[in-house]
Amino acid sequence: MLIVRNSKQTPAIGSTVVTNTMKRIGTVQEIFGPVSHPYISVRINKNSVKHNDPELAISENQKLYTL
């Protein structure tokens, strides 16, 4: 599981989470925390973990996007 700080619009639960190169990371599992600055838990896609794709490595302050 990955915890992400939301920066603008809060996505819907179940939304797909991708990198800036459109590689799928996972899906929005839960939204929690203060309404003004919510956090999002992301369920990691099993295929992302299995293949150890270096493009899917997440670093601190990296922007992720939802579809």
The first five atom37 places (N, CA, C, CB, O) and aatype in JSON, in Angstrom:
{
  "aatype": [12, 10, 9, 19, 1, 2, 15, 11, 5, 16, 14, 0, 9, 7, 15, 16, 19, 19, 16, 2, 16, 12, 11, 1, 9, 7, 16, 19, 5, 6, 9, 13, 7, 14, 19, 15, 8, 14, 18, 9, 15, 19, 1, 9, 2, 11, 2, 15, 19, 11, 8, 2, 3, 14, 6, 10, 0, 9, 15, 6, 2, 5, 11, 10, 18, 16, 10],
  "atom_mask": [
    [1, 1, 1, 1, 1],
    [1, 1, 1, 1, 1],
    [1, 1, 1, 1, 1],
    [1, 1, 1, 1, 1],
    [1, 1, 1, 1, 1],
    [1, 1, 1, 1, 1],
    [1, 1, 1, 1, 1],
    [1, 1, 1, 1, 1],
    [1, 1, 1, 1, 1],
    [1, 1, 1, 1, 1],
    [1, 1, 1, 1, 1],
    [1, 1, 1, 1, 1],
    [1, 1, 1, 1, 1],
    [1, 1, 1, 0, 1],
    [1, 1, 1, 1, 1],
    [1, 1, 1, 1, 1],
    [1, 1, 1, 1, 1],
    [1, 1, 1, 1, 1],
    [1, 1, 1, 1, 1],
    [1, 1, 1, 1, 1],
    [1, 1, 1, 1, 1],
    [1, 1, 1, 1, 1],
    [1, 1, 1, 1, 1],
    [1, 1, 1, 1, 1],
    [1, 1, 1, 1, 1],
    [1, 1, 1, 0, 1],
    [1, 1, 1, 1, 1],
    [1, 1, 1, 1, 1],
    [1, 1, 1, 1, 1],
    [1, 1, 1, 1, 1],
    [1, 1, 1, 1, 1],
    [1, 1, 1, 1, 1],
    [1, 1, 1, 0, 1],
    [1, 1, 1, 1, 1],
    [1, 1, 1, 1, 1],
    [1, 1, 1, 1, 1],
    [1, 1, 1, 1, 1],
    [1, 1, 1, 1, 1],
    [1, 1, 1, 1, 1],
    [1, 1, 1, 1, 1],
    [1, 1, 1, 1, 1],
    [1, 1, 1, 1, 1],
    [1, 1, 1, 1, 1],
    [1, 1, 1, 1, 1],
    [1, 1, 1, 1, 1],
    [1, 1, 1, 1, 1],
    [1, 1, 1, 1, 1],
    [1, 1, 1, 1, 1],
    [1, 1, 1, 1, 1],
    [1, 1, 1, 1, 1],
    [1, 1, 1, 1, 1],
    [1, 1, 1, 1, 1],
    [1, 1, 1, 1, 1],
    [1, 1, 1, 1, 1],
    [1, 1, 1, 1, 1],
    [1, 1, 1, 1, 1],
    [1, 1, 1, 1, 1],
    [1, 1, 1, 1, 1],
    [1, 1, 1, 1, 1],
    [1, 1, 1, 1, 1],
    [1, 1, 1, 1, 1],
    [1, 1, 1, 1, 1],
    [1, 1, 1, 1, 1],
    [1, 1, 1, 1, 1],
    [1, 1, 1, 1, 1],
    [1, 1, 1, 1, 1],
    [1, 1, 1, 1, 1]
  ],
  "atom_positions": [
    [[0.84, -1.17, 0.0], [0.0, 0.0, 0.0], [0.89, 1.23, 0.0], [-0.96, 0.0, 1.21], [1.97, 1.24, 0.59]],
    [[0.42, 2.25, -0.66], [1.13, 3.52, -0.79], [0.22, 4.62, -0.27], [1.55, 3.79, -2.27], [-0.97, 4.64, -0.6]],
    [[0.75, 5.53, 0.54], [-0.03, 6.66, 1.05], [0.44, 7.91, 0.3], [0.14, 6.83, 2.61], [1.64, 8.19, 0.23]],
    [[-0.52, 8.65, -0.25], [-0.21, 9.82, -1.07], [-0.96, 11.03, -0.52], [-0.58, 9.58, -2.55], [-2.12, 10.92, -0.13]],
    [[-0.3, 12.17, -0.49], [-0.96, 13.41, -0.1], [-1.66, 13.99, -1.32], [0.05, 14.44, 0.51], [-1.05, 14.11, -2.39]],
    [[-2.91, 14.33, -1.17], [-3.69, 14.88, -2.28], [-3.34, 16.35, -2.46], [-5.21, 14.71, -2.03], [-3.23, 17.09, -1.48]],
    [[-3.17, 16.79, -3.71], [-2.78, 18.18, -3.93], [-3.9, 19.07, -4.44], [-1.64, 18.23, -4.88], [-3.93, 20.26, -4.12]],
    [[-4.8, 18.54, -5.22], [-5.87, 19.39, -5.77], [-7.21, 18.71, -5.61], [-5.6, 19.71, -7.26], [-7.75, 18.65, -4.51]],
    [[-7.76, 18.21, -6.7], [-9.06, 17.57, -6.67], [-8.96, 16.17, -6.09], [-9.68, 17.53, -8.07], [-8.05, 15.42, -6.44]],
    [[-9.88, 15.82, -5.21], [-9.88, 14.49, -4.62], [-10.49, 13.5, -5.61], [-10.66, 14.49, -3.28], [-11.61, 13.69, -6.07]],
    [[-9.75, 12.42, -5.93], [-10.26, 11.44, -6.89], [-11.3, 10.52, -6.24], [-9.11, 10.6, -7.46], [-11.41, 10.47, -5.01]],
    [[-12.03, 9.82, -7.06], [-13.0, 8.85, -6.56], [-12.29, 7.57, -6.14], [-14.08, 8.55, -7.63], [-11.26, 7.2, -6.71]],
    [[-12.85, 6.89, -5.15], [-12.33, 5.58, -4.76], [-12.47, 4.66, -5.97], [-13.09, 5.01, -3.51], [-13.5, 4.65, -6.63]],
    [[-11.42, 3.9, -6.25], [-11.4, 3.01, -7.41], [-10.74, 3.61, -8.63], [0.0, 0.0, 0.0], [-10.56, 2.92, -9.63]],
    [[-10.38, 4.91, -8.56], [-9.7, 5.55, -9.69], [-8.33, 4.92, -9.91], [-9.56, 7.08, -9.46], [-7.68, 4.5, -8.95]],
    [[-7.89, 4.86, -11.15], [-6.58, 4.33, -11.49], [-5.52, 5.38, -11.2], [-6.52, 3.89, -12.98], [-5.71, 6.56, -11.51]],
    [[-4.4, 4.96, -10.6], [-3.28, 5.85, -10.28], [-2.13, 5.52, -11.22], [-2.85, 5.71, -8.77], [-1.75, 4.35, -11.36]],
    [[-1.59, 6.55, -11.89], [-0.52, 6.36, -12.87], [0.63, 7.34, -12.61], [-1.06, 6.54, -14.3], [0.48, 8.32, -11.89]],
    [[1.78, 7.03, -13.22], [2.93, 7.94, -13.17], [2.79, 8.96, -14.29], [4.28, 7.15, -13.3], [1.82, 8.94, -15.04]],
    [[3.76, 9.87, -14.38], [3.72, 10.87, -15.45], [3.93, 10.26, -16.83], [4.77, 11.94, -15.2], [3.66, 10.91, -17.84]],
    [[4.42, 9.02, -16.89], [4.58, 8.32, -18.17], [3.42, 7.37, -18.44], [5.91, 7.54, -18.2], [3.48, 6.53, -19.34]],
    [[2.35, 7.51, -17.63], [1.12, 6.73, -17.77], [1.28, 5.25, -17.42], [0.61, 6.85, -19.18], [0.48, 4.42, -17.85]],
    [[2.31, 4.91, -16.64], [2.46, 3.55, -16.13], [1.51, 3.38, -14.95], [3.94, 3.23, -15.71], [1.5, 4.22, -14.05]],
    [[0.72, 2.33, -14.96], [-0.28, 2.11, -13.91], [0.41, 1.65, -12.63], [-1.33, 1.07, -14.37], [1.17, 0.68, -12.62]],
    [[0.13, 2.37, -11.53], [0.67, 2.03, -10.22], [-0.33, 1.18, -9.45], [1.01, 3.3, -9.43], [0.04, 0.17, -8.86]],
    [[-1.59, 1.59, -9.45], [-2.62, 0.89, -8.69], [-3.93, 1.64, -8.73], [0.0, 0.0, 0.0], [-4.22, 2.35, -9.69]],
    [[-4.75, 1.46, -7.67], [-6.05, 2.12, -7.6], [-6.24, 2.8, -6.25], [-7.18, 1.11, -7.85], [-5.67, 2.36, -5.24]],
    [[-7.03, 3.86, -6.24], [-7.35, 4.56, -5.0], [-8.2, 3.63, -4.14], [-8.11, 5.91, -5.28], [-9.27, 3.18, -4.56]],
    [[-7.71, 3.34, -2.94], [-8.39, 2.42, -2.03], [-9.22, 3.15, -0.99], [-7.37, 1.52, -1.34], [-10.34, 2.75, -0.68]],
    [[-8.66, 4.24, -0.45], [-9.3, 4.95, 0.66], [-8.87, 6.41, 0.66], [-8.96, 4.28, 2.02], [-7.76, 6.74, 0.23]],
    [[-9.74, 7.28, 1.13], [-9.44, 8.7, 1.29], [-9.67, 9.04, 2.76], [-10.33, 9.61, 0.33], [-10.73, 8.73, 3.3]],
    [[-8.69, 9.67, 3.4], [-8.8, 9.93, 4.84], [-8.03, 11.2, 5.21], [-8.26, 8.73, 5.65], [-7.32, 11.77, 4.38]],
    [[-8.19, 11.62, 6.44], [-7.51, 12.82, 6.93], [-8.41, 14.03, 6.85], [0.0, 0.0, 0.0], [-9.61, 13.9, 6.6]],
    [[-7.85, 15.22, 7.06], [-8.66, 16.44, 7.06], [-9.22, 16.74, 5.67], [-7.84, 17.63, 7.56], [-8.58, 16.46, 4.66]],
    [[-10.4, 17.29, 5.63], [-11.06, 17.6, 4.36], [-10.23, 18.59, 3.54], [-12.47, 18.18, 4.61], [-10.19, 18.5, 2.32]],
    [[-9.57, 19.52, 4.21], [-8.79, 20.54, 3.5], [-7.52, 19.98, 2.85], [-8.41, 21.65, 4.46], [-7.05, 20.53, 1.86]],
    [[-6.95, 18.9, 3.4], [-5.72, 18.29, 2.87], [-5.78, 16.77, 3.04], [-4.46, 18.87, 3.6], [-5.05, 16.21, 3.86]],
    [[-6.64, 16.1, 2.29], [-6.8, 14.66, 2.48], [-5.6, 13.85, 1.98], [-8.05, 14.18, 1.77], [-4.8, 14.32, 1.17]],
    [[-5.5, 12.63, 2.49], [-4.51, 11.66, 2.05], [-5.25, 10.55, 1.32], [-3.68, 11.1, 3.25], [-6.44, 10.33, 1.54]],
    [[-4.53, 9.85, 0.46], [-5.12, 8.79, -0.34], [-4.27, 7.55, -0.18], [-5.25, 9.21, -1.84], [-3.05, 7.61, -0.33]],
    [[-4.9, 6.41, 0.12], [-4.16, 5.15, 0.12], [-4.37, 4.51, -1.24], [-4.62, 4.2, 1.28], [-5.48, 4.47, -1.78]],
    [[-3.27, 3.99, -1.79], [-3.29, 3.39, -3.12], [-2.96, 1.91, -2.98], [-2.29, 4.1, -4.08], [-1.93, 1.55, -2.4]],
    [[-3.83, 1.06, -3.5], [-3.55, -0.38, -3.54], [-2.66, -0.6, -4.76], [-4.89, -1.25, -3.62], [-3.05, -0.33, -5.89]],
    [[-1.45, -1.11, -4.51], [-0.46, -1.31, -5.56], [-0.9, -2.44, -6.49], [0.92, -1.62, -4.96], [-1.38, -3.48, -6.03]],
    [[-0.74, -2.23, -7.79], [-1.04, -3.23, -8.8], [-0.04, -4.38, -8.66], [-1.0, -2.61, -10.23], [1.16, -4.15, -8.69]],
    [[-0.51, -5.61, -8.51], [0.37, -6.77, -8.33], [1.36, -6.93, -9.48], [-0.45, -8.04, -8.18], [2.5, -7.31, -9.25]],
    [[0.95, -6.65, -10.69], [1.85, -6.77, -11.84], [3.01, -5.78, -11.76], [1.08, -6.55, -13.14], [4.1, -6.08, -12.23]],
    [[2.78, -4.63, -11.17], [3.85, -3.64, -11.01], [4.94, -4.17, -10.09], [3.29, -2.32, -10.45], [6.12, -3.98, -10.35]],
    [[4.54, -4.85, -9.04], [5.49, -5.38, -8.06], [6.22, -6.59, -8.63], [4.77, -5.76, -6.76], [7.42, -6.73, -8.43]],
    [[5.52, -7.45, -9.34], [6.11, -8.68, -9.88], [7.23, -8.4, -10.87], [5.04, -9.51, -10.55], [8.24, -9.1, -10.88]],
    [[7.06, -7.39, -11.7], [8.02, -7.14, -12.77], [9.17, -6.23, -12.35], [7.32, -6.54, -13.94], [10.12, -6.05, -13.11]],
    [[9.12, -5.66, -11.16], [10.18, -4.76, -10.67], [10.59, -3.74, -11.74], [11.4, -5.57, -10.24], [11.78, -3.52, -11.97]],
    [[9.62, -3.14, -12.36], [9.86, -2.15, -13.41], [10.46, -0.89, -12.79], [8.54, -1.81, -14.17], [9.83, -0.26, -11.94]],
    [[11.69, -0.5, -13.19], [12.32, 0.69, -12.6], [11.52, 1.97, -12.85], [13.72, 0.86, -13.14], [11.64, 2.92, -12.08]],
    [[10.72, 2.0, -13.91], [9.89, 3.18, -14.18], [8.77, 3.33, -13.16], [9.3, 3.09, -15.59], [8.17, 4.4, -13.06]],
    [[8.5, 2.28, -12.4], [7.43, 2.33, -11.41], [7.94, 2.66, -10.01], [6.7, 1.01, -11.38], [7.16, 2.7, -9.06]],
    [[9.24, 2.89, -9.87], [9.79, 3.26, -8.57], [9.24, 4.63, -8.18], [11.36, 3.28, -8.59], [9.29, 5.58, -8.96]],
    [[8.7, 4.73, -6.97], [8.1, 5.97, -6.5], [9.06, 6.64, -5.53], [6.71, 5.7, -5.83], [9.53, 6.01, -4.58]],
    [[9.35, 7.91, -5.77], [10.22, 8.65, -4.86], [9.41, 9.71, -4.13], [11.4, 9.29, -5.63], [8.31, 10.09, -4.54]],
    [[9.97, 10.19, -3.03], [9.32, 11.25, -2.26], [9.13, 12.48, -3.14], [10.14, 11.6, -0.98], [10.01, 12.83, -3.92]],
    [[8.0, 13.12, -3.02], [7.63, 14.32, -3.78], [7.35, 14.07, -5.27], [8.72, 15.34, -3.66], [7.17, 15.02, -6.03]],
    [[7.31, 12.81, -5.68], [6.96, 12.5, -7.07], [5.46, 12.68, -7.26], [7.4, 11.06, -7.45], [4.67, 12.26, -6.41]],
    [[5.07, 13.29, -8.35], [3.65, 13.48, -8.63], [3.08, 12.22, -9.27], [3.42, 14.71, -9.54], [3.68, 11.61, -10.15]],
    [[1.89, 11.86, -8.81], [1.13, 10.76, -9.4], [-0.19, 11.34, -9.87], [0.92, 9.59, -8.38], [-0.61, 12.39, -9.41]],
    [[-0.83, 10.65, -10.78], [-2.06, 11.16, -11.38], [-3.15, 10.09, -11.34], [-1.81, 11.61, -12.84], [-2.85, 8.9, -11.26]],
    [[-4.4, 10.53, -11.4], [-5.52, 9.58, -11.43], [-6.28, 9.74, -12.74], [-6.46, 9.79, -10.22], [-6.33, 10.82, -13.33]],
    [[-6.86, 8.63, -13.16], [-7.67, 8.62, -14.39], [-9.11, 8.42, -14.04], [-7.2, 7.53, -15.36], [-9.96, 8.39, -14.92]]
  ]
}
